[in-house]
PDB file of C-alpha atoms in Angstrom:
ATOM      1  CA  LYS A   1    -121.719 269.042 -17.846  1.00  0.00           C
ATOM      2  CA  GLY A   2    -121.206 268.646 -21.596  1.00  0.00           C
ATOM      3  CA  CYS A   3    -121.044 271.589 -23.948  1.00  0.00           C
ATOM      4  CA  GLU A   4    -123.270 272.248 -26.933  1.00  0.00           C
ATOM      5  CA  SER A   5    -121.456 274.552 -29.330  1.00  0.00           C
ATOM      6  CA  PHE A   6    -120.685 274.932 -33.032  1.00  0.00           C
ATOM      7  CA  TYR A   7    -117.643 276.029 -34.911  1.00  0.00           C
ATOM      8  CA  ARG A   8    -117.857 277.925 -38.168  1.00  0.00           C
ATOM      9  CA  ASP A   9    -115.501 279.937 -40.291  1.00  0.00           C
ATOM     10  CA  LYS A  10    -115.859 281.720 -43.617  1.00  0.00           C
ATOM     11  CA  HIS A  11    -114.858 278.620 -45.586  1.00  0.00           C
ATOM     12  CA  MET A  12    -117.539 276.399 -44.033  1.00  0.00           C
ATOM     13  CA  ARG A  13    -121.037 276.210 -45.445  1.00  0.00           C
ATOM     14  CA  TYR A  14    -122.482 274.660 -42.290  1.00  0.00           C
ATOM     15  CA  PRO A  15    -121.239 274.964 -38.711  1.00  0.00           C
ATOM     16  CA  ARG A  16    -119.548 271.921 -37.173  1.00  0.00           C
ATOM     17  CA  PRO A  17    -120.527 270.723 -33.660  1.00  0.00           C
ATOM     18  CA  ASP A  18    -117.508 270.946 -31.369  1.00  0.00           C
ATOM     19  CA  GLY A  19    -118.818 270.755 -27.801  1.00  0.00           C
ATOM     20  CA  GLY A  20    -116.619 268.758 -25.395  1.00  0.00           C
ATOM     21  CA  ASP A  21    -117.708 266.206 -22.797  1.00  0.00           C
ATOM     22  CA  GLY A  22    -118.061 266.960 -19.122  1.00  0.00           C
ATOM     23  CA  ALA A  23    -115.683 265.246 -16.707  1.00  0.00           C
ATOM     24  CA  LYS A  24    -116.296 262.534 -14.144  1.00  0.00           C
ATOM     25  CA  GLY A  25    -116.540 263.556 -10.504  1.00  0.00           C
ATOM     26  CA  GLY A  26    -114.156 262.272  -7.846  1.00  0.00           C
ATOM     27  CA  ASP A  27    -114.784 259.140  -5.772  1.00  0.00           C
ATOM     28  CA  ILE A  28    -114.879 258.751  -1.987  1.00  0.00           C
ATOM     29  CA  VAL A  29    -112.139 256.253  -1.124  1.00  0.00           C
ATOM     30  CA  PHE A  30    -111.262 254.721   2.257  1.00  0.00           C
ATOM     31  CA  VAL A  31    -107.618 253.675   2.673  1.00  0.00           C
ATOM     32  CA  ALA A  32    -106.189 251.606   5.547  1.00  0.00           C
ATOM     33  CA  LYS A  33    -103.003 252.961   7.132  1.00  0.00           C
ATOM     34  CA  ARG A  34    -100.898 251.133   9.696  1.00  0.00           C
ATOM     35  CA  SER A  35     -99.715 254.486  11.069  1.00  0.00           C
ATOM     36  CA  ILE A  36    -103.259 255.484  12.111  1.00  0.00           C
ATOM     37  CA  GLN A  37    -104.556 254.088  15.400  1.00  0.00           C
ATOM     38  CA  THR A  38    -108.060 255.502  15.955  1.00  0.00           C
ATOM     39  CA  LEU A  39    -111.223 256.718  14.207  1.00  0.00           C
ATOM     40  CA  LEU A  40    -111.260 259.886  16.303  1.00  0.00           C
ATOM     41  CA  ASP A  41    -111.075 262.250  13.298  1.00  0.00           C
ATOM     42  CA  PHE A  42    -114.474 261.034  12.088  1.00  0.00           C
ATOM     43  CA  LYS A  43    -116.055 261.973  15.405  1.00  0.00           C
ATOM     44  CA  PHE A  44    -115.500 265.667  14.674  1.00  0.00           C
ATOM     45  CA  LYS A  45    -116.104 265.644  10.913  1.00  0.00           C
ATOM     46  CA  GLN A  46    -118.674 263.275   9.464  1.00  0.00           C
ATOM     47  CA  HIS A  47    -119.506 264.640   5.998  1.00  0.00           C
ATOM     48  CA  TYR A  48    -117.117 264.488   3.070  1.00  0.00           C
ATOM     49  CA  LYS A  49    -117.336 265.446  -0.603  1.00  0.00           C
ATOM     50  CA  ALA A  50    -115.099 264.645  -3.530  1.00  0.00           C
ATOM     51  CA  GLU A  51    -114.407 267.308  -6.153  1.00  0.00           C
ATOM     52  CA  LYS A  52    -116.941 267.876  -8.909  1.00  0.00           C
ATOM     53  CA  GLY A  53    -115.997 267.108 -12.481  1.00  0.00           C
ATOM     54  CA  GLY A  54    -115.278 270.175 -14.581  1.00  0.00           C
ATOM     55  CA  ASN A  55    -117.604 271.504 -17.263  1.00  0.00           C
ATOM     56  CA  ALA A  56    -116.694 271.124 -20.912  1.00  0.00           C
ATOM     57  CA  SER A  57    -116.235 273.974 -23.361  1.00  0.00           C
ATOM     58  CA  SER A  58    -116.182 274.596 -27.084  1.00  0.00           C
ATOM     59  CA  GLY A  59    -113.408 273.432 -29.350  1.00  0.00           C
ATOM     60  CA  GLY A  60    -113.839 269.843 -28.135  1.00  0.00           C
ATOM     61  CA  ARG A  61    -112.269 270.678 -24.773  1.00  0.00           C
ATOM     62  CA  THR A  62    -113.357 268.273 -22.043  1.00  0.00           C
ATOM     63  CA  GLY A  63    -113.713 269.172 -18.403  1.00  0.00           C
ATOM     64  CA  ARG A  64    -111.130 268.359 -15.736  1.00  0.00           C
ATOM     65  CA  THR A  65    -111.713 265.116 -13.822  1.00  0.00           C
ATOM     66  CA  GLY A  66    -112.660 265.737 -10.196  1.00  0.00           C
ATOM     67  CA  LYS A  67    -110.118 264.779  -7.545  1.00  0.00           C
ATOM     68  CA  ASP A  68    -110.887 261.756  -5.383  1.00  0.00           C
ATOM     69  CA  CYS A  69    -111.456 262.250  -1.661  1.00  0.00           C
ATOM     70  CA  PHE A  70    -109.202 259.879   0.294  1.00  0.00           C
ATOM     71  CA  LEU A  71    -110.178 259.054   3.885  1.00  0.00           C
ATOM     72  CA  PHE A  72    -107.534 257.271   5.953  1.00  0.00           C
ATOM     73  CA  VAL A  73    -108.503 254.753   8.638  1.00  0.00           C
ATOM     74  CA  PRO A  74    -106.645 252.248  10.862  1.00  0.00           C
ATOM     75  CA  CYS A  75    -106.043 248.698   9.707  1.00  0.00           C
ATOM     76  CA  GLY A  76    -108.874 246.600  11.106  1.00  0.00           C
ATOM     77  CA  THR A  77    -111.638 249.033  10.120  1.00  0.00           C
ATOM     78  CA  ILE A  78    -114.903 247.505   8.957  1.00  0.00           C
ATOM     79  CA  ILE A  79    -117.014 249.726   6.681  1.00  0.00           C
ATOM     80  CA  LYS A  80    -120.756 249.032   6.699  1.00  0.00           C
ATOM     81  CA  ASP A  81    -123.661 250.531   4.793  1.00  0.00           C
ATOM     82  CA  ASP A  82    -125.597 252.491   7.401  1.00  0.00           C
ATOM     83  CA  ASP A  83    -128.990 251.738   5.833  1.00  0.00           C
ATOM     84  CA  THR A  84    -128.647 247.973   5.306  1.00  0.00           C
ATOM     85  CA  GLY A  85    -125.949 247.093   7.830  1.00  0.00           C
ATOM     86  CA  LEU A  86    -124.140 245.080   5.140  1.00  0.00           C
ATOM     87  CA  VAL A  87    -120.339 245.032   5.188  1.00  0.00           C
ATOM     88  CA  ILE A  88    -118.861 246.999   2.294  1.00  0.00           C
ATOM     89  CA  LYS A  89    -115.242 246.157   3.072  1.00  0.00           C
ATOM     90  CA  ASP A  90    -113.072 244.830   5.875  1.00  0.00           C
ATOM     91  CA  LEU A  91    -109.787 246.735   5.641  1.00  0.00           C
ATOM     92  CA  THR A  92    -107.195 244.524   7.320  1.00  0.00           C
ATOM     93  CA  LYS A  93    -103.976 245.320   5.429  1.00  0.00           C
ATOM     94  CA  ASP A  94    -101.861 248.444   5.073  1.00  0.00           C
ATOM     95  CA  GLU A  95    -102.762 250.507   1.963  1.00  0.00           C
ATOM     96  CA  GLN A  96    -105.855 248.377   1.268  1.00  0.00           C
ATOM     97  CA  SER A  97    -108.603 250.596  -0.165  1.00  0.00           C
ATOM     98  CA  VAL A  98    -112.231 250.612  -1.251  1.00  0.00           C
ATOM     99  CA  ILE A  99    -114.456 253.059  -3.126  1.00  0.00           C
ATOM    100  CA  VAL A 100    -117.636 253.642  -1.107  1.00  0.00           C
ATOM    101  CA  ALA A 101    -119.246 256.318  -3.308  1.00  0.00           C
ATOM    102  CA  ARG A 102    -118.507 256.876  -6.977  1.00  0.00           C
ATOM    103  CA  GLY A 103    -118.368 260.289  -8.579  1.00  0.00           C
ATOM    104  CA  GLY A 104    -120.925 261.470 -11.094  1.00  0.00           C
ATOM    105  CA  ILE A 105    -120.669 260.797 -14.822  1.00  0.00           C
ATOM    106  CA  GLY A 106    -119.925 263.747 -17.053  1.00  0.00           C
ATOM    107  CA  GLY A 107    -122.495 264.873 -19.590  1.00  0.00           C
ATOM    108  CA  TRP A 108    -121.973 264.466 -23.325  1.00  0.00           C
ATOM    109  CA  GLY A 109    -121.251 267.376 -25.577  1.00  0.00           C
ATOM    110  CA  ASN A 110    -122.281 267.500 -29.212  1.00  0.00           C
ATOM    111  CA  GLY A 111    -118.771 267.198 -30.628  1.00  0.00           C
ATOM    112  CA  GLU A 112    -118.488 263.393 -30.513  1.00  0.00           C
ATOM    113  CA  HIS A 113    -122.119 262.397 -30.012  1.00  0.00           C
ATOM    114  CA  LYS A 114    -125.261 262.753 -32.071  1.00  0.00           C
ATOM    115  CA  THR A 115    -127.204 263.801 -29.015  1.00  0.00           C
ATOM    116  CA  ILE A 116    -126.106 265.522 -25.857  1.00  0.00           C
ATOM    117  CA  ARG A 117    -126.639 263.797 -22.513  1.00  0.00           C
ATOM    118  CA  PRO A 118    -127.024 265.536 -19.177  1.00  0.00           C
ATOM    119  CA  PRO A 119    -124.571 264.619 -16.412  1.00  0.00           C
ATOM    120  CA  LYS A 120    -125.450 262.024 -13.777  1.00  0.00           C
ATOM    121  CA  ASN A 121    -125.058 262.885 -10.132  1.00  0.00           C
ATOM    122  CA  GLY A 122    -122.526 261.085  -7.983  1.00  0.00           C
ATOM    123  CA  GLU A 123    -123.483 258.613  -5.283  1.00  0.00           C
ATOM    124  CA  LYS A 124    -124.498 259.755  -1.824  1.00  0.00           C
ATOM    125  CA  ARG A 125    -123.969 257.212   0.912  1.00  0.00           C
ATOM    126  CA  PHE A 126    -123.985 256.954   4.676  1.00  0.00           C
ATOM    127  CA  VAL A 127    -121.547 254.458   6.146  1.00  0.00           C
ATOM    128  CA  ARG A 128    -120.738 253.199   9.623  1.00  0.00           C
ATOM    129  CA  LEU A 129    -117.148 252.570  10.704  1.00  0.00           C
ATOM    130  CA  GLU A 130    -116.194 249.889  13.218  1.00  0.00           C
ATOM    131  CA  LEU A 131    -112.648 249.242  14.395  1.00  0.00           C
ATOM    132  CA  LYS A 132    -111.429 245.802  15.370  1.00  0.00           C
ATOM    133  CA  LEU A 133    -107.964 245.903  16.859  1.00  0.00           C
ATOM    134  CA  ILE A 134    -105.527 243.595  15.130  1.00  0.00           C
ATOM    135  CA  ALA A 135    -103.281 241.913  17.687  1.00  0.00           C
ATOM    136  CA  ASP A 136    -101.468 238.589  17.701  1.00  0.00           C
ATOM    137  CA  VAL A 137    -102.595 237.671  21.213  1.00  0.00           C
ATOM    138  CA  GLY A 138    -105.697 238.692  23.152  1.00  0.00           C
ATOM    139  CA  LEU A 139    -106.065 238.429  26.940  1.00  0.00           C
ATOM    140  CA  ILE A 140    -109.574 237.498  28.080  1.00  0.00           C
ATOM    141  CA  GLY A 141    -111.054 236.795  31.486  1.00  0.00           C
ATOM    142  CA  PHE A 142    -113.230 238.255  34.196  1.00  0.00           C
ATOM    143  CA  PRO A 143    -112.403 241.685  35.640  1.00  0.00           C
ATOM    144  CA  ASN A 144    -109.452 241.533  38.054  1.00  0.00           C
ATOM    145  CA  ALA A 145    -108.157 238.245  36.610  1.00  0.00           C
ATOM    146  CA  GLY A 146    -104.748 239.921  36.315  1.00  0.00           C
ATOM    147  CA  LYS A 147    -104.628 240.757  32.612  1.00  0.00           C
ATOM    148  CA  SER A 148    -103.364 244.305  33.143  1.00  0.00           C
ATOM    149  CA  THR A 149    -100.616 243.089  35.471  1.00  0.00           C
ATOM    150  CA  LEU A 150     -99.497 240.509  32.911  1.00  0.00           C
ATOM    151  CA  ILE A 151     -99.357 242.878  29.938  1.00  0.00           C
ATOM    152  CA  THR A 152     -97.451 245.408  32.042  1.00  0.00           C
ATOM    153  CA  SER A 153     -94.876 242.774  33.019  1.00  0.00           C
ATOM    154  CA  VAL A 154     -94.259 241.415  29.506  1.00  0.00           C
ATOM    155  CA  SER A 155     -94.403 244.639  27.479  1.00  0.00           C
ATOM    156  CA  LYS A 156     -93.534 248.292  27.819  1.00  0.00           C
ATOM    157  CA  VAL A 157     -97.148 249.417  28.011  1.00  0.00           C
ATOM    158  CA  LYS A 158     -98.404 250.750  31.344  1.00  0.00           C
ATOM    159  CA  SER A 159    -101.970 249.504  31.724  1.00  0.00           C
ATOM    160  CA  LYS A 160    -103.826 251.008  34.666  1.00  0.00           C
ATOM    161  CA  ILE A 161    -103.946 248.551  37.563  1.00  0.00           C
ATOM    162  CA  ALA A 162    -106.154 248.718  40.641  1.00  0.00           C
ATOM    163  CA  ASN A 163    -108.069 246.363  42.902  1.00  0.00           C
ATOM    164  CA  TYR A 164    -111.522 246.962  41.427  1.00  0.00           C
ATOM    165  CA  PRO A 165    -113.356 245.662  38.349  1.00  0.00           C
ATOM    166  CA  PHE A 166    -113.159 247.337  34.939  1.00  0.00           C
ATOM    167  CA  THR A 167    -109.782 248.941  35.570  1.00  0.00           C
ATOM    168  CA  THR A 168    -109.192 248.614  31.828  1.00  0.00           C
ATOM    169  CA  LYS A 169    -112.064 250.345  30.028  1.00  0.00           C
ATOM    170  CA  GLN A 170    -110.708 250.089  26.504  1.00  0.00           C
ATOM    171  CA  PRO A 171    -108.384 247.637  24.732  1.00  0.00           C
ATOM    172  CA  ILE A 172    -104.694 248.353  25.263  1.00  0.00           C
ATOM    173  CA  LEU A 173    -101.961 247.086  22.949  1.00  0.00           C
ATOM    174  CA  GLY A 174     -98.470 246.159  24.080  1.00  0.00           C
ATOM    175  CA  ILE A 175     -95.458 244.810  22.204  1.00  0.00           C
ATOM    176  CA  VAL A 176     -93.622 241.783  23.578  1.00  0.00           C
ATOM    177  CA  PRO A 177     -90.014 242.100  22.337  1.00  0.00           C
ATOM    178  CA  GLY A 178     -87.855 239.168  21.257  1.00  0.00           C
ATOM    179  CA  ASP A 179     -84.637 238.303  19.442  1.00  0.00           C
ATOM    180  CA  ASP A 180     -86.356 236.365  16.646  1.00  0.00           C
ATOM    181  CA  PHE A 181     -89.586 238.371  16.413  1.00  0.00           C
ATOM    182  CA  SER A 182     -91.824 240.624  18.476  1.00  0.00           C
ATOM    183  CA  PHE A 183     -95.573 240.260  18.778  1.00  0.00           C
ATOM    184  CA  VAL A 184     -98.534 242.406  19.774  1.00  0.00           C
ATOM    185  CA  ILE A 185    -100.646 241.503  22.783  1.00  0.00           C
ATOM    186  CA  ALA A 186    -104.008 243.126  23.579  1.00  0.00           C
ATOM    187  CA  ASP A 187    -105.258 243.698  27.103  1.00  0.00           C
ATOM    188  CA  LEU A 188    -109.008 243.391  26.510  1.00  0.00           C
ATOM    189  CA  PRO A 189    -111.350 244.813  29.161  1.00  0.00           C
ATOM    190  CA  GLY A 190    -112.789 242.246  31.563  1.00  0.00           C
ATOM    191  CA  LEU A 191    -115.814 240.336  30.345  1.00  0.00           C
ATOM    192  CA  ILE A 192    -118.961 239.756  32.387  1.00  0.00           C
ATOM    193  CA  GLU A 193    -121.986 237.513  32.074  1.00  0.00           C
ATOM    194  CA  GLY A 194    -124.109 238.587  29.109  1.00  0.00           C
ATOM    195  CA  ALA A 195    -121.141 240.128  27.286  1.00  0.00           C
ATOM    196  CA  HIS A 196    -122.137 238.475  23.996  1.00  0.00           C
ATOM    197  CA  GLU A 197    -125.465 240.333  24.253  1.00  0.00           C
ATOM    198  CA  GLY A 198    -123.734 243.668  24.840  1.00  0.00           C
ATOM    199  CA  LYS A 199    -123.636 243.837  28.656  1.00  0.00           C
ATOM    200  CA  GLY A 200    -120.734 245.885  29.939  1.00  0.00           C
ATOM    201  CA  LEU A 201    -119.918 246.773  26.318  1.00  0.00           C
ATOM    202  CA  GLY A 202    -118.789 243.159  26.056  1.00  0.00           C
ATOM    203  CA  ASP A 203    -119.822 242.712  22.436  1.00  0.00           C
ATOM    204  CA  ARG A 204    -117.431 245.514  21.447  1.00  0.00           C
ATOM    205  CA  PHE A 205    -114.548 243.853  23.273  1.00  0.00           C
ATOM    206  CA  LEU A 206    -115.355 240.446  21.790  1.00  0.00           C
ATOM    207  CA  ARG A 207    -115.032 241.982  18.317  1.00  0.00           C
ATOM    208  CA  HIS A 208    -111.400 242.734  19.120  1.00  0.00           C
ATOM    209  CA  ALA A 209    -110.820 239.254  20.551  1.00  0.00           C
ATOM    210  CA  GLU A 210    -112.171 237.735  17.347  1.00  0.00           C
ATOM    211  CA  ARG A 211    -109.344 239.335  15.357  1.00  0.00           C
ATOM    212  CA  THR A 212    -106.481 237.884  17.403  1.00  0.00           C
ATOM    213  CA  LYS A 213    -104.543 234.795  16.360  1.00  0.00           C
ATOM    214  CA  ILE A 214    -104.343 233.365  19.889  1.00  0.00           C
ATOM    215  CA  LEU A 215    -106.436 233.878  23.011  1.00  0.00           C
ATOM    216  CA  VAL A 216    -105.013 233.680  26.514  1.00  0.00           C
ATOM    217  CA  HIS A 217    -107.835 232.842  28.910  1.00  0.00           C
ATOM    218  CA  MET A 218    -106.766 234.063  32.349  1.00  0.00           C
ATOM    219  CA  VAL A 219    -108.433 232.641  35.446  1.00  0.00           C
ATOM    220  CA  ASP A 220    -108.038 234.051  38.957  1.00  0.00           C
ATOM    221  CA  MET A 221    -107.065 230.755  40.572  1.00  0.00           C
ATOM    222  CA  ALA A 222    -106.858 232.308  44.043  1.00  0.00           C
ATOM    223  CA  GLY A 223    -110.602 232.951  43.942  1.00  0.00           C
ATOM    224  CA  THR A 224    -110.322 236.521  45.190  1.00  0.00           C
ATOM    225  CA  GLU A 225    -113.571 238.445  45.704  1.00  0.00           C
ATOM    226  CA  MET A 226    -115.221 235.111  46.663  1.00  0.00           C
ATOM    227  CA  ARG A 227    -115.178 233.929  43.037  1.00  0.00           C
ATOM    228  CA  ASP A 228    -115.033 230.296  41.946  1.00  0.00           C
ATOM    229  CA  PRO A 229    -112.318 229.702  39.290  1.00  0.00           C
ATOM    230  CA  ILE A 230    -114.265 226.849  37.669  1.00  0.00           C
ATOM    231  CA  GLU A 231    -117.429 228.935  37.330  1.00  0.00           C
ATOM    232  CA  ASP A 232    -115.434 231.875  35.945  1.00  0.00           C
ATOM    233  CA  TYR A 233    -113.811 229.617  33.351  1.00  0.00           C
ATOM    234  CA  GLU A 234    -117.118 228.115  32.224  1.00  0.00           C
ATOM    235  CA  LYS A 235    -118.898 231.479  32.071  1.00  0.00           C
ATOM    236  CA  ILE A 236    -116.211 233.099  29.905  1.00  0.00           C
ATOM    237  CA  ASN A 237    -116.281 230.113  27.545  1.00  0.00           C
ATOM    238  CA  HIS A 238    -120.054 230.450  27.283  1.00  0.00           C
ATOM    239  CA  GLU A 239    -119.735 234.136  26.380  1.00  0.00           C
ATOM    240  CA  ILE A 240    -117.131 233.741  23.635  1.00  0.00           C
ATOM    241  CA  TYR A 241    -118.754 230.685  22.049  1.00  0.00           C
ATOM    242  CA  SER A 242    -122.175 232.354  22.137  1.00  0.00           C
ATOM    243  CA  TYR A 243    -120.735 235.374  20.347  1.00  0.00           C
ATOM    244  CA  SER A 244    -119.019 233.577  17.458  1.00  0.00           C
ATOM    245  CA  ASP A 245    -118.247 230.048  16.273  1.00  0.00           C
ATOM    246  CA  GLN A 246    -114.827 231.335  15.202  1.00  0.00           C
ATOM    247  CA  PHE A 247    -113.664 231.005  18.802  1.00  0.00           C
ATOM    248  CA  MET A 248    -114.130 227.225  18.540  1.00  0.00           C
ATOM    249  CA  ILE A 249    -111.199 226.884  16.120  1.00  0.00           C
ATOM    250  CA  LYS A 250    -108.947 229.601  17.528  1.00  0.00           C
ATOM    251  CA  HIS A 251    -105.791 228.666  19.439  1.00  0.00           C
ATOM    252  CA  LYS A 252    -106.297 229.219  23.157  1.00  0.00           C
ATOM    253  CA  LEU A 253    -103.997 228.979  26.158  1.00  0.00           C
ATOM    254  CA  LEU A 254    -105.467 228.539  29.622  1.00  0.00           C
ATOM    255  CA  VAL A 255    -103.619 230.387  32.388  1.00  0.00           C
ATOM    256  CA  ALA A 256    -104.021 229.991  36.150  1.00  0.00           C
ATOM    257  CA  ASN A 257    -103.008 233.370  37.553  1.00  0.00           C
ATOM    258  CA  LYS A 258    -102.304 234.567  41.124  1.00  0.00           C
ATOM    259  CA  MET A 259    -100.558 231.326  42.093  1.00  0.00           C
ATOM    260  CA  ASP A 260     -98.605 233.301  44.711  1.00  0.00           C
ATOM    261  CA  LEU A 261    -101.766 233.792  46.806  1.00  0.00           C
ATOM    262  CA  PRO A 262    -103.306 231.458  49.405  1.00  0.00           C
ATOM    263  CA  GLU A 263    -105.915 228.947  48.173  1.00  0.00           C
ATOM    264  CA  ALA A 264    -104.484 229.053  44.632  1.00  0.00           C
ATOM    265  CA  LYS A 265    -102.793 225.617  44.749  1.00  0.00           C
ATOM    266  CA  LYS A 266    -105.835 223.991  46.342  1.00  0.00           C
ATOM    267  CA  ASN A 267    -108.116 225.553  43.733  1.00  0.00           C
ATOM    268  CA  LEU A 268    -105.770 224.499  40.925  1.00  0.00           C
ATOM    269  CA  ASN A 269    -105.949 220.834  42.001  1.00  0.00           C
ATOM    270  CA  ARG A 270    -109.741 221.028  42.085  1.00  0.00           C
ATOM    271  CA  PHE A 271    -109.758 222.815  38.730  1.00  0.00           C
ATOM    272  CA  ARG A 272    -107.617 220.134  37.065  1.00  0.00           C
ATOM    273  CA  GLU A 273    -109.968 217.407  38.270  1.00  0.00           C
ATOM    274  CA  ARG A 274    -112.888 219.168  36.596  1.00  0.00           C
ATOM    275  CA  VAL A 275    -111.308 220.759  33.501  1.00  0.00           C
ATOM    276  CA  LYS A 276    -109.303 218.365  31.339  1.00  0.00           C
ATOM    277  CA  GLU A 277    -107.245 221.012  29.559  1.00  0.00           C
ATOM    278  CA  ASP A 278    -103.595 221.934  29.668  1.00  0.00           C
ATOM    279  CA  ILE A 279    -103.134 224.876  32.008  1.00  0.00           C
ATOM    280  CA  ILE A 280    -100.161 227.128  32.682  1.00  0.00           C
ATOM    281  CA  PRO A 281     -99.854 228.166  36.351  1.00  0.00           C
ATOM    282  CA  LEU A 282     -98.167 231.513  36.925  1.00  0.00           C
ATOM    283  CA  SER A 283     -98.114 234.705  38.927  1.00  0.00           C
ATOM    284  CA  ALA A 284     -98.199 237.876  36.873  1.00  0.00           C
ATOM    285  CA  HIS A 285     -97.308 239.767  40.057  1.00  0.00           C
ATOM    286  CA  THR A 286     -94.088 237.834  40.857  1.00  0.00           C
ATOM    287  CA  GLN A 287     -93.574 236.866  37.169  1.00  0.00           C
ATOM    288  CA  GLU A 288     -93.091 233.212  38.115  1.00  0.00           C
ATOM    289  CA  GLY A 289     -94.194 231.092  35.132  1.00  0.00           C
ATOM    290  CA  VAL A 290     -94.502 234.098  32.783  1.00  0.00           C
ATOM    291  CA  ASP A 291     -91.486 233.035  30.697  1.00  0.00           C
ATOM    292  CA  GLU A 292     -93.128 229.674  30.002  1.00  0.00           C
ATOM    293  CA  LEU A 293     -96.283 231.428  28.779  1.00  0.00           C
ATOM    294  CA  ILE A 294     -94.307 233.721  26.449  1.00  0.00           C
ATOM    295  CA  SER A 295     -92.376 230.732  25.096  1.00  0.00           C
ATOM    296  CA  ARG A 296     -95.601 228.856  24.360  1.00  0.00           C
ATOM    297  CA  LEU A 297     -97.067 231.913  22.656  1.00  0.00           C
ATOM    298  CA  ARG A 298     -94.014 232.241  20.414  1.00  0.00           C
ATOM    299  CA  GLU A 299     -94.297 228.586  19.372  1.00  0.00           C
ATOM    300  CA  LEU A 300     -97.971 228.947  18.473  1.00  0.00           C
ATOM    301  CA  LEU A 301     -97.404 232.210  16.612  1.00  0.00           C
ATOM    302  CA  CYS A 302     -94.618 230.603  14.571  1.00  0.00           C
ATOM    303  CA  GLN A 303     -97.094 227.881  13.580  1.00  0.00           C
ATOM    304  CA  GLU A 304     -99.767 230.450  12.708  1.00  0.00           C
ATOM    305  CA  ASN A 305     -97.364 232.589  10.667  1.00  0.00           C
ATOM    306  CA  SER A 306     -96.004 229.601   8.726  1.00  0.00           C
ATOM    307  CA  GLN A 307     -99.552 228.536   7.816  1.00  0.00           C
ATOM    308  CA  GLU A 308    -100.334 232.020   6.485  1.00  0.00           C
ATOM    309  CA  LYS A 309     -97.375 231.983   4.066  1.00  0.00           C
TER     310      LYS A 309
END
């Protein structure tokens, strides 16, 4: 707060006001860092304060400005106002920052002002943090479509693989190396019907898919577990388009996986008669056709990157 004081010596007839001004309090600032991967720290500590501004004193001495409180989050963090749900900032780039609560304003002393003014309190705000993974390529499809097998074969990541649905329960990132450039691929957990409404935590996974530059839609062409590849394809399309119109304009590659299994070739012929889209047949298990997929992805990413420049 500001100081009200007066200076007087033996040579002065009247005392002179010399109270300093109080200092501003620190701000709460969120900063995106590429080196940070999760929001786990905020699970254990959820309340933060910046430093108070210092009080003024006589002799025109102002208080010391309060230090800002910097909170570091991964790139891809969306900060929302908890009361209104409105987005405050979408932190997508390294070192990008935003002030979510401003520090208080210091009070006036009587040294520079005709009247003193009390200090104003800083802002108090509740925010909600959401993390959207930022990957170049996202793998989507029904559970057991072979996404985990593919990402394991093309990158160094070891995604858990087993013959039951929902083997992958959270998005997993892998890096596909290359001589010209490497790219990040995300193994997104399998979607189910009603995912855009939140079933199976599908709406959370679709948030991550929305951030990718390219989507690889994997279809189990062998029809294991008595599934119909055409129905699976149409249902996944319904889920992503119901969730966001952004998926309409996003680059997508259609992949027919498990071509090494019986019934796959027969199903692929039937699929091509019904779905008039380019499709890449492959086997993530034997890796036949995987090189073609990676080559196509590199071409599309080069196009995307050149458009961003």
